[in-house]
XYZ file of N, CA, C and O in Angstrom:
792
model
N -16.040 95.211 5.259
C -15.292 96.385 4.558
C -15.437 97.545 5.128
O -16.657 97.920 5.934
N -14.196 98.233 4.924
C -14.310 100.074 5.515
C -14.439 100.855 4.283
O -13.967 100.861 3.248
N -15.325 101.549 4.568
C -15.822 102.797 4.146
C -15.525 104.234 4.510
O -15.617 104.388 6.115
N -14.881 104.987 3.924
C -14.321 106.450 4.578
C -15.660 107.372 4.263
O -15.764 107.383 2.417
N -16.652 108.367 4.450
C -17.246 109.116 4.032
C -16.837 110.656 4.270
O -16.426 111.145 5.022
N -16.035 111.531 3.045
C -15.722 113.037 3.282
C -16.419 114.462 2.560
O -17.251 113.494 1.557
N -16.590 114.854 3.216
C -17.529 115.878 2.923
C -17.229 117.375 2.684
O -16.619 117.991 4.530
N -17.060 118.479 1.797
C -17.191 119.694 1.600
C -18.130 120.859 0.921
O -19.069 119.470 0.787
N -17.858 121.848 1.374
C -19.532 122.407 1.212
C -19.208 122.523 -0.585
O -20.737 123.071 -1.181
N -18.162 123.366 -0.650
C -17.698 123.352 -1.986
C -16.869 123.057 -2.590
O -15.977 122.343 -2.425
N -16.690 122.871 -4.409
C -15.740 122.505 -5.617
C -14.410 123.488 -4.458
O -13.508 122.810 -5.278
N -14.198 124.690 -3.835
C -13.524 125.164 -3.743
C -12.609 124.754 -2.208
O -11.663 125.492 -1.999
N -13.276 124.341 -1.644
C -12.788 123.657 -0.083
C -11.858 122.884 -0.374
O -12.590 121.807 -1.533
N -10.912 122.138 0.255
C -10.296 121.301 0.257
C -10.340 120.193 1.304
O -10.781 119.808 2.335
N -10.382 118.757 0.629
C -10.888 117.521 1.602
C -9.452 116.633 2.256
O -9.338 115.612 2.414
N -8.162 117.678 2.117
C -7.248 116.759 2.060
C -6.658 116.368 3.824
O -6.675 115.114 3.795
N -7.109 117.313 4.422
C -6.800 117.345 6.080
C -7.957 116.269 6.686
O -7.494 115.435 7.224
N -9.330 115.339 5.646
C -9.672 114.632 5.666
C -9.277 113.719 5.360
O -9.317 111.892 6.372
N -9.095 113.356 4.523
C -8.511 112.649 3.875
C -7.050 112.108 4.534
O -6.923 110.485 4.434
N -5.982 112.679 4.797
C -5.039 112.209 5.480
C -4.768 111.574 6.923
O -4.425 110.609 7.191
N -6.496 112.446 7.279
C -6.454 111.509 8.702
C -7.316 110.061 8.396
O -7.267 109.471 9.139
N -7.591 109.745 7.338
C -8.185 108.307 6.850
C -7.156 107.878 6.361
O -7.053 105.949 7.141
N -6.145 108.162 5.725
C -5.182 107.425 5.446
C -4.486 106.505 6.503
O -3.967 106.069 6.435
N -4.006 108.032 7.459
C -3.239 107.724 8.567
C -3.740 106.582 9.844
O -2.659 105.700 10.428
N -4.597 105.947 9.172
C -5.068 104.799 9.861
C -4.955 103.995 9.152
O -4.706 102.436 10.289
N -4.514 103.694 8.591
C -3.416 102.067 7.515
C -4.341 101.357 7.430
O -3.564 99.605 7.240
N -5.408 101.320 7.413
C -6.675 100.589 6.890
C -7.120 100.248 5.479
O -7.128 101.637 5.162
N -6.990 99.383 4.683
C -7.889 99.371 3.047
C -9.260 99.929 3.794
O -10.143 99.854 4.574
N -9.590 101.450 2.529
C -10.627 101.371 3.134
C -11.286 102.611 1.490
O -10.491 102.681 0.670
N -12.346 101.941 1.164
C -13.190 102.543 0.048
C -13.724 104.055 0.306
O -14.361 104.110 1.195
N -13.318 104.993 -0.073
C -13.499 106.298 0.426
C -14.672 107.535 -0.778
O -13.918 107.210 -1.785
N -15.536 107.585 -0.293
C -16.791 108.434 -1.235
C -16.178 110.239 -0.740
O -16.068 110.122 0.719
N -16.381 110.525 -1.834
C -15.935 111.932 -1.106
C -16.630 112.917 -2.328
O -17.200 112.521 -3.263
N -17.441 113.896 -1.753
C -18.539 114.832 -1.562
C -18.139 116.246 -1.560
O -17.666 116.726 -0.607
N -18.431 117.440 -2.908
C -17.977 118.511 -2.703
C -20.143 118.860 -2.626
O -20.580 119.495 -3.914
N -20.551 118.803 -1.575
C -21.799 119.398 -1.681
C -22.578 120.130 -0.336
O -22.022 119.136 0.528
N -23.284 120.852 0.276
C -23.476 121.291 1.219
C -23.936 119.880 1.830
O -24.614 119.051 1.303
N -24.352 120.440 3.264
C -24.712 119.313 4.214
C -26.077 119.406 4.994
O -26.568 119.168 6.018
N -27.151 120.530 3.557
C -28.170 120.714 4.216
C -29.325 119.629 4.086
O -30.302 119.927 5.349
N -28.931 118.372 3.521
C -29.578 117.287 3.656
C -28.960 116.208 3.029
O -27.601 116.684 3.058
N -29.556 115.139 2.606
C -29.096 114.275 2.693
C -29.186 113.431 1.116
O -28.827 112.459 0.531
N -29.630 114.312 0.145
C -29.458 113.882 -0.921
C -28.544 113.913 -1.586
O -28.484 115.268 -2.503
N -27.440 113.522 -1.018
C -26.300 113.690 -1.804
C -25.416 112.721 -2.720
O -26.222 111.230 -2.456
N -25.439 112.952 -4.188
C -24.540 111.843 -4.915
C -24.060 110.712 -4.351
O -24.532 109.770 -4.370
N -22.819 111.244 -3.759
C -21.928 109.855 -3.223
C -22.364 109.404 -2.195
O -21.861 108.330 -1.793
N -23.368 110.379 -1.255
C -23.894 109.234 0.021
C -24.756 107.990 -0.349
O -24.962 107.768 0.183
N -25.618 108.881 -1.084
C -26.394 107.616 -2.352
C -26.093 106.416 -2.065
O -26.419 105.386 -2.266
N -25.078 106.606 -3.315
C -23.377 105.544 -3.485
C -23.668 104.656 -2.570
O -23.484 103.530 -2.382
N -23.012 105.282 -1.658
C -22.228 104.836 -0.441
C -23.577 104.230 0.543
O -23.021 102.974 0.336
N -24.897 104.271 0.422
C -25.880 103.534 1.267
C -26.012 102.353 0.440
O -26.608 101.909 1.064
N -26.137 102.839 -0.578
C -26.436 101.590 -1.830
C -25.459 100.654 -1.676
O -25.671 99.238 -1.790
N -23.978 100.877 -1.278
C -22.945 99.958 -1.008
C -22.713 98.993 0.200
O -22.454 98.247 0.270
N -23.427 99.778 1.464
C -22.941 99.371 2.540
C -24.067 98.547 3.288
O -24.723 98.260 2.940
N -23.056 97.294 4.069
C -23.831 95.999 4.403
C -23.824 96.053 5.540
O -22.868 96.227 6.242
N -24.462 95.009 6.166
C -24.006 94.441 7.800
C -22.619 94.444 8.326
O -22.070 93.146 7.250
N -22.273 94.768 9.005
C -21.198 94.322 9.836
C -19.673 94.847 9.013
O -18.907 95.046 9.124
N -20.436 96.292 7.995
C -19.119 97.560 7.647
C -19.297 98.212 8.184
O -19.589 98.718 8.963
N -17.985 98.741 8.383
C -17.875 100.182 9.386
C -17.990 101.770 8.321
O -16.995 101.199 7.310
N -17.986 102.407 9.225
C -17.885 104.278 8.538
C -17.102 104.942 8.752
O -17.416 104.601 10.403
N -16.270 105.276 8.323
C -15.729 106.274 9.454
C -15.615 107.688 8.604
O -15.531 107.920 7.628
N -15.712 109.011 9.393
C -16.216 110.123 9.034
C -14.649 110.498 10.330
O -14.428 110.701 11.130
N -14.353 112.042 9.296
C -13.726 112.990 10.104
C -14.236 113.724 11.395
O -13.559 113.484 12.244
N -15.576 114.114 11.219
C -15.956 114.735 12.121
C -17.425 114.670 12.045
O -18.275 113.869 11.072
N -18.375 114.202 12.944
C -19.931 113.764 12.692
C -20.322 115.429 12.084
O -21.559 114.972 11.306
N -20.040 116.667 12.112
C -20.529 117.534 11.582
C -20.094 117.727 9.616
O -20.870 117.930 8.884
N -19.416 116.293 9.364
C -19.232 115.794 7.961
C -20.213 115.420 7.165
O -20.623 115.402 6.029
N -21.159 114.936 7.979
C -22.159 113.774 8.025
C -23.485 115.242 7.506
O -23.624 114.813 6.586
N -23.348 116.202 8.289
C -24.393 117.068 7.947
C -24.901 117.735 8.920
O -23.435 118.089 9.969
N -25.805 118.888 8.009
C -25.305 120.528 9.200
C -26.637 120.370 10.431
O -26.887 120.822 11.212
N -27.850 119.347 9.579
C -29.003 119.015 10.882
C -28.785 117.681 11.493
O -28.908 117.175 11.264
N -28.684 118.350 12.995
C -28.566 117.101 13.821
C -29.765 116.001 13.801
O -29.227 115.073 14.094
N -30.655 116.904 13.688
C -31.992 115.928 13.714
C -32.057 114.940 12.998
O -32.303 113.641 12.893
N -31.415 115.330 11.670
C -31.669 114.444 10.516
C -30.103 113.352 10.748
O -30.589 112.071 10.228
N -29.092 114.024 11.502
C -27.974 113.449 11.448
C -28.439 112.281 12.460
O -27.997 110.881 12.365
N -28.898 112.380 13.090
C -29.645 111.090 14.168
C -30.249 109.997 13.564
O -30.421 109.258 14.107
N -31.083 110.589 12.881
C -31.956 109.976 11.597
C -31.332 108.972 11.144
O -31.316 107.581 11.170
N -30.474 109.572 10.492
C -28.979 108.381 9.710
C -28.587 107.485 10.483
O -28.245 106.594 10.377
N -28.337 108.416 11.648
C -27.641 107.449 12.873
C -28.119 105.796 13.028
O -27.560 105.030 12.894
N -29.621 106.257 13.535
C -30.224 105.330 13.530
C -30.490 104.271 12.460
O -30.704 103.125 12.772
N -30.245 104.625 11.523
C -30.835 103.694 9.747
C -29.320 102.927 9.742
O -29.619 101.920 10.299
N -28.241 103.704 9.899
C -26.927 103.272 9.888
C -26.916 101.735 11.225
O -26.141 100.572 10.752
N -26.681 102.475 11.976
C -26.538 101.211 12.928
C -27.887 100.326 13.550
O -27.350 99.533 14.036
N -28.794 100.947 13.586
C -29.776 100.127 14.159
C -30.270 99.185 12.588
O -30.854 97.855 12.647
N -30.901 100.028 11.796
C -31.050 98.973 10.479
C -30.130 98.536 9.511
O -30.408 96.923 9.211
N -29.128 99.596 9.238
C -28.502 98.463 8.164
C -26.698 97.957 9.150
O -26.127 97.286 8.323
N -27.141 98.226 10.417
C -26.335 97.171 11.720
C -24.417 97.842 11.212
O -24.275 96.201 11.085
N -24.238 98.951 10.765
C -22.735 99.145 10.484
C -22.431 99.436 11.680
O -23.037 100.464 12.367
N -21.278 99.858 11.313
C -20.225 100.303 13.089
C -20.329 101.645 12.217
O -19.405 102.134 11.130
N -20.214 102.836 13.171
C -19.589 104.139 13.011
C -18.415 104.766 13.838
O -18.570 104.410 15.016
N -17.327 105.195 13.247
C -16.477 105.569 13.779
C -16.247 107.449 13.258
O -15.628 107.391 11.923
N -16.215 108.310 14.188
C -16.158 109.263 14.072
C -14.654 109.622 14.625
O -13.924 109.745 15.901
N -13.701 109.669 14.137
C -12.143 110.291 14.253
C -12.330 111.235 15.249
O -11.452 110.884 16.228
N -12.436 111.837 15.452
C -12.196 113.279 16.066
C -13.143 113.133 17.980
O -13.161 114.249 18.483
N -14.386 112.454 17.233
C -15.125 112.320 18.822
C -15.097 110.679 19.087
O -15.993 110.367 18.952
N -14.093 110.343 20.312
C -14.069 108.834 20.476
C -14.786 107.947 21.047
O -15.324 107.050 20.625
N -15.566 109.171 21.515
C -17.013 108.249 22.056
C -18.588 108.293 20.691
O -19.118 107.090 20.995
N -18.263 108.882 19.571
C -19.015 108.430 18.559
C -17.934 107.115 18.109
O -17.515 107.539 16.513
N -17.753 105.797 18.563
C -17.016 104.894 17.854
C -18.345 103.572 18.587
O -17.633 103.261 19.506
N -18.832 102.902 17.362
C -19.424 101.760 17.863
C -19.064 100.659 17.453
O -19.527 99.928 18.599
N -18.062 100.278 17.244
C -17.159 98.858 17.155
C -16.300 98.675 18.506
O -16.961 97.047 18.769
N -16.147 99.137 19.536
C -15.949 98.704 20.789
C -17.042 99.151 21.696
O -16.639 98.606 23.088
N -18.104 98.813 21.059
C -19.396 99.587 22.630
C -20.548 98.139 21.924
O -21.291 98.588 21.355
N -19.866 96.923 21.533
C -21.247 95.752 21.475
C -22.255 95.931 22.324
O -23.150 95.387 22.048
N -21.700 96.113 23.605
C -22.927 96.171 24.553
C -23.527 96.996 25.355
O -23.364 98.399 23.991
N -24.770 96.507 25.632
C -26.018 97.946 25.837
C -25.595 99.120 25.785
O -25.714 99.543 25.625
N -24.684 99.616 26.988
C -24.487 100.490 27.932
C -23.795 101.321 26.939
O -23.647 102.537 26.721
N -22.539 100.270 26.072
C -21.476 101.307 25.223
C -22.403 101.862 23.870
O -22.315 103.293 23.519
N -23.050 101.033 23.779
C -24.050 101.783 22.203
C -25.043 102.773 22.746
O -25.122 103.906 21.954
N -25.497 102.603 23.995
C -26.567 103.674 24.788
C -25.405 105.334 24.630
O -26.081 106.277 24.554
N -24.337 105.043 25.390
C -23.681 106.004 25.403
C -23.084 106.651 24.096
O -23.147 107.917 24.147
N -22.651 105.849 22.974
C -23.025 106.655 21.651
C -24.383 106.960 20.870
O -24.176 108.935 20.931
N -24.969 106.965 21.549
C -26.532 107.527 21.230
C -26.435 108.804 22.014
O -27.494 109.856 21.449
N -26.714 108.298 23.221
C -26.749 109.788 23.997
C -25.682 110.644 23.535
O -26.138 112.000 23.656
N -24.383 110.453 23.788
C -23.386 111.556 23.161
C -23.592 112.494 21.329
O -23.822 113.640 21.853
N -24.674 111.485 20.984
C -24.865 112.392 19.505
C -26.274 112.888 20.181
O -26.708 114.233 18.877
N -27.091 112.395 20.844
C -28.532 113.436 20.680
C -28.072 114.694 21.642
O -28.497 115.840 21.316
N -26.775 114.839 22.302
C -26.766 115.725 23.742
C -25.461 116.708 22.226
O -25.938 117.983 22.539
N -25.113 116.263 21.122
C -24.687 116.853 20.375
C -25.793 117.712 19.557
O -25.693 118.640 18.901
N -26.530 116.862 19.501
C -27.873 117.904 18.616
C -28.436 118.634 19.497
O -29.087 119.727 18.168
N -28.607 118.567 19.994
C -29.173 119.281 21.447
C -28.669 120.625 21.096
O -28.799 121.902 21.366
N -26.905 120.878 21.687
C -26.617 121.989 21.295
C -26.325 122.637 19.886
O -26.539 123.912 19.796
N -26.241 122.041 19.092
C -26.129 122.240 17.921
C -27.703 123.000 17.679
O -27.442 124.054 17.140
N -28.445 122.623 17.840
C -29.999 123.044 17.703
C -29.794 124.693 18.655
O -30.649 125.271 17.902
N -29.660 124.262 19.938
C -29.802 125.298 20.211
C -28.952 126.682 19.878
O -29.335 127.967 20.315
N -27.487 125.996 19.947
C -26.912 127.266 19.141
C -27.346 127.704 17.692
O -27.440 129.387 17.605
N -27.488 127.102 17.063
C -28.633 127.490 15.801
C -29.920 128.749 16.069
O -30.096 129.074 15.722
N -30.657 128.390 16.827
C -31.565 129.228 17.341
C -31.529 130.725 17.907
O -31.981 131.594 17.575
N -30.310 130.548 18.480
C -29.334 131.568 19.810
C -29.017 132.502 17.994
O -29.452 133.393 18.437
N -28.275 131.633 17.026
C -27.851 132.764 15.663
C -29.061 133.012 15.372
O -29.111 134.486 14.870
N -29.952 132.747 14.897
C -31.323 132.801 13.934
C -32.208 134.353 14.929
O -32.448 135.162 14.748
N -32.247 134.126 16.035
C -32.850 135.193 17.360
C -31.918 136.521 17.515
O -32.502 137.554 17.238
N -30.681 136.342 17.206
C -29.514 136.993 17.152
C -29.992 138.013 15.949
O -29.631 139.391 16.084
N -30.238 137.432 14.938
C -29.938 138.026 13.509
C -31.015 138.698 13.451
O -31.133 139.628 12.879
N -32.068 138.059 13.995
C -34.020 138.189 13.686
C -33.741 139.902 15.205
O -34.045 141.114 14.291
N -33.106 139.953 16.220
C -32.709 141.157 16.373
C -32.052 142.342 16.300
O -32.272 143.349 16.272
N -30.891 141.861 15.455
C -30.044 142.529 14.457
C -30.777 143.576 13.579
O -31.065 144.931 13.397
N -31.952 142.409 13.048
C -32.278 143.186 11.765
C -33.907 144.519 12.001
O -33.623 145.641 11.322
N -34.257 143.413 13.671
C -35.330 144.609 13.711
C -34.318 145.872 14.380
O -35.456 147.452 14.215
N -33.254 146.242 15.052
C -32.850 146.825 15.663
C -32.374 148.307 14.234
O -32.560 149.126 14.556
N -31.964 147.357 13.619
C -31.573 147.903 12.036
C -32.892 148.916 11.904
O -32.347 150.122 10.805
N -33.653 148.037 11.503
C -34.944 148.674 10.781
C -35.909 149.850 11.436
O -36.159 150.859 11.249
N -34.873 149.646 13.027
C -35.378 150.685 13.948
C -34.446 151.866 13.780
O -35.877 153.211 14.346
N -33.417 151.975 13.464
C -32.912 153.361 13.255
C -33.080 153.180 11.756
O -32.459 154.308 11.148
N -33.468 153.149 10.710
C -34.165 153.533 9.716
C -33.338 153.138 8.753
O -33.104 153.360 6.976
N -32.983 151.748 8.604
C -31.590 151.415 7.940
C -32.636 150.292 7.066
O -33.738 149.773 6.955
N -32.318 150.322 6.073
C -33.004 150.217 4.470
C -32.229 148.517 3.667
O -30.879 148.961 3.628
N -33.223 147.656 3.788
C -32.419 146.412 3.226
C -32.568 146.583 1.728
O -33.895 146.640 1.146
N -31.575 145.404 1.369
C -31.938 144.960 -0.504
C -31.407 146.489 -0.813
O -30.668 147.121 -0.500
N -31.100 146.020 -2.627
C -30.836 146.998 -3.507
C -31.329 148.837 -3.060
O -32.500 148.658 -3.521
N -30.881 149.056 -3.747
C -31.206 150.563 -3.732
C -31.658 150.981 -4.754
O -31.055 150.642 -6.183
N -32.922 151.468 -5.307
C -33.399 151.966 -6.538
C -32.009 153.056 -7.008
O -31.846 153.983 -6.611
N -31.903 152.648 -8.443
C -31.659 154.225 -9.659
C -32.613 154.800 -9.474
O -33.433 155.488 -9.023
N -31.230 156.435 -9.291
C -32.163 157.539 -9.741
C -32.326 157.274 -11.439
O -31.132 157.452 -12.265
N -33.779 158.019 -11.441
C -33.923 157.990 -13.177
C -32.716 159.214 -13.898
O -32.488 159.987 -13.042
N -31.799 159.025 -15.013
C -30.953 159.604 -15.875
C -32.259 160.929 -15.734
O -33.084 161.060 -16.472
N -31.228 162.286 -15.680
C -31.986 163.320 -16.129
C -32.202 163.637 -17.684
O -33.305 163.910 -18.033
N -31.497 162.985 -18.507
C -31.781 162.513 -20.086
C -32.683 162.140 -20.590
O -33.143 161.413 -21.808
N -33.515 161.252 -19.366
C -34.515 159.808 -19.563
C -35.696 160.305 -21.137
O -35.813 160.071 -21.860
N -36.073 161.292 -20.565
C -37.191 162.161 -20.672
C -36.756 162.345 -22.908
O -37.623 161.981 -23.569
N -36.001 162.963 -22.972
C -35.421 163.482 -24.182
C -35.255 161.793 -24.783
O -35.444 161.622 -25.927
N -34.108 160.967 -24.480
C -34.052 159.565 -25.197
C -35.269 158.975 -25.348
O -35.972 158.722 -26.476
N -36.441 159.001 -24.357
C -38.102 158.591 -24.471
C -38.302 159.044 -26.052
O -39.015 158.749 -26.523
N -38.234 160.502 -25.918
C -38.778 161.397 -27.011
C -38.255 160.659 -28.730
O -39.184 160.532 -29.206
N -37.006 160.098 -28.318
C -36.514 160.315 -29.452
C -36.501 158.528 -29.986
O -37.108 157.850 -31.148
N -37.434 157.566 -28.739
C -37.556 156.072 -29.236
C -39.209 156.669 -29.600
O -39.174 155.746 -30.666
N -39.853 157.117 -29.056
C -40.718 157.175 -29.822
C -41.138 158.479 -31.303
O -41.802 157.434 -32.044
N -39.897 159.136 -31.568
C -40.263 159.417 -32.940
C -39.578 158.242 -34.081
O -39.020 158.704 -34.900
N -38.652 156.967 -33.112
C -37.981 156.400 -34.005
C -37.123 156.695 -34.380
O -36.524 155.856 -35.564
N -36.433 157.207 -33.798
C -35.067 158.120 -34.584
C -33.694 156.641 -33.782
O -32.469 156.940 -34.228
N -34.411 155.788 -32.320
C -33.174 155.042 -31.833
C -34.539 153.529 -31.314
O -35.211 153.811 -31.429
N -33.511 152.303 -30.733
C -34.405 151.549 -30.179
C -34.477 152.122 -29.002
O -34.058 152.832 -28.167
N -35.239 151.388 -28.129
C -35.048 150.873 -26.544
C -34.278 150.305 -26.290
O -33.316 151.142 -25.020
N -33.461 149.805 -26.961
C -32.213 148.996 -26.771
C -31.010 149.900 -26.436
O -30.588 150.367 -25.487
N -30.924 150.928 -27.648
C -29.623 151.585 -27.601
C -30.337 153.471 -26.725
O -28.723 153.057 -26.158
N -31.225 153.007 -26.232
C -31.540 154.094 -25.331
C -31.429 153.548 -23.978
O -30.943 154.244 -23.591
N -31.423 153.141 -23.766
C -31.483 151.786 -22.869
C -29.503 152.064 -22.521
O -29.142 152.058 -21.480
N -29.232 151.472 -23.523
C -27.537 151.211 -23.703
C -26.823 152.514 -22.960
O -25.612 152.958 -22.842
N -27.657 153.920 -24.050
C -26.543 155.264 -24.016
C -26.610 155.437 -22.601
O -25.869 156.371 -21.637
N -27.893 154.838 -21.739
C -28.569 155.907 -20.317
C -27.541 154.847 -19.302
O -27.538 155.018 -18.508
N -26.915 153.756 -19.497
C -26.426 152.911 -18.272
C -27.792 152.003 -17.513
O -27.195 151.844 -16.628
N -28.856 151.608 -18.378
C -29.925 151.295 -17.447
C -30.559 149.827 -18.055
O -30.226 149.740 -19.571
N -30.632 149.172 -17.719
C -31.585 148.050 -18.253
C -32.951 147.912 -18.934
O -33.373 149.082 -18.798
N -33.306 146.995 -19.876
C -34.473 147.485 -20.605
C -35.498 147.272 -19.587
O -36.728 148.202 -19.835
N -35.637 146.306 -18.109
C -36.775 146.293 -17.359
C -37.110 148.356 -16.775
O -37.828 148.408 -16.242
N -35.649 148.190 -16.481
C -35.449 149.723 -16.126
C -35.831 151.305 -16.856
O -36.634 151.577 -16.062
N -35.796 150.594 -18.059
C -36.403 151.740 -19.161
C -37.986 151.943 -18.682
O -38.664 152.855 -18.946
N -38.716 150.543 -19.004
C -39.855 150.593 -18.914
C -40.544 151.159 -17.762
O -41.490 151.680 -17.812
N -39.995 150.688 -16.696
C -40.444 150.824 -15.475
C -40.384 152.464 -15.286
O -41.509 153.438 -14.535
N -39.354 152.807 -15.843
C -39.090 154.803 -15.639
C -40.475 155.388 -16.328
O -41.334 156.112 -16.852
N -40.364 154.747 -17.911
C -41.514 154.870 -18.723
C -42.563 154.854 -18.070
O -43.991 155.786 -18.421
N -43.272 153.983 -17.673
C -44.474 153.684 -16.919
C -45.214 154.840 -15.688
O -45.775 154.955 -15.832
N -43.952 155.347 -14.781
C -43.900 155.859 -13.910
C -44.453 157.698 -14.361
O -45.145 157.848 -14.371
N -44.020 158.036 -15.821
C -44.096 159.046 -16.603
C -45.775 159.013 -17.176
O -45.697 160.314 -16.768
N -45.321 158.075 -17.640
C -47.037 158.055 -18.003
C -47.964 157.669 -17.032
O -49.067 158.632 -17.153
N -47.572 157.247 -15.652
C -48.864 157.181 -14.727
C -48.598 159.011 -14.311
O -50.047 158.977 -13.886
N -47.533 159.556 -13.664
C -47.949 160.932 -13.763
C -48.393 161.999 -14.757
O -48.603 162.828 -13.798
N -48.277 161.673 -15.446
C -48.891 162.720 -16.824
C -50.795 162.177 -16.645
O -51.499 162.736 -17.353
N -51.110 161.489 -16.189
C -52.677 161.029 -16.305
C -53.582 161.309 -15.179
O -53.061 161.418 -13.891
């Protein structure tokens, strides 16, 4: 039995390119389509596929990154699929990752080595991105750049509205709405004033 696995990260992304590539093969295939992040393998359609697939079946992927983002997990899944479940994997955009024509030991070894190299390169790039991001943040902090939301400035009318609330002339909700602030912000400003007065 032939299976296809198609994945995009969100519902806003299109799967046509992957589906067209699989349909162009002209073979009968059951396609599982996923609209979910590739950060791990806890995905509904992937889990359904894993329950269905049997030894001797073929799994088609458009590209290896459609399997997932984490190459360590991809390598683990590759081993489970090819060694434990004994299925063939065909990655359409990378002919070296096609286990059907590699029944001999050297062919399987070549596919495994290719995947390992891809994993190494992806992990290296991920570490470089993290390092560049960290350096960028450190550089920005050194220049005095502030991160996060900027703190709202207390309205000049706050004390007047606070007095009206305390006198029972209006509710906290009404006062907050009139000043354009949230309830949590109202209580924070009130607390600041009380702390300054003690």
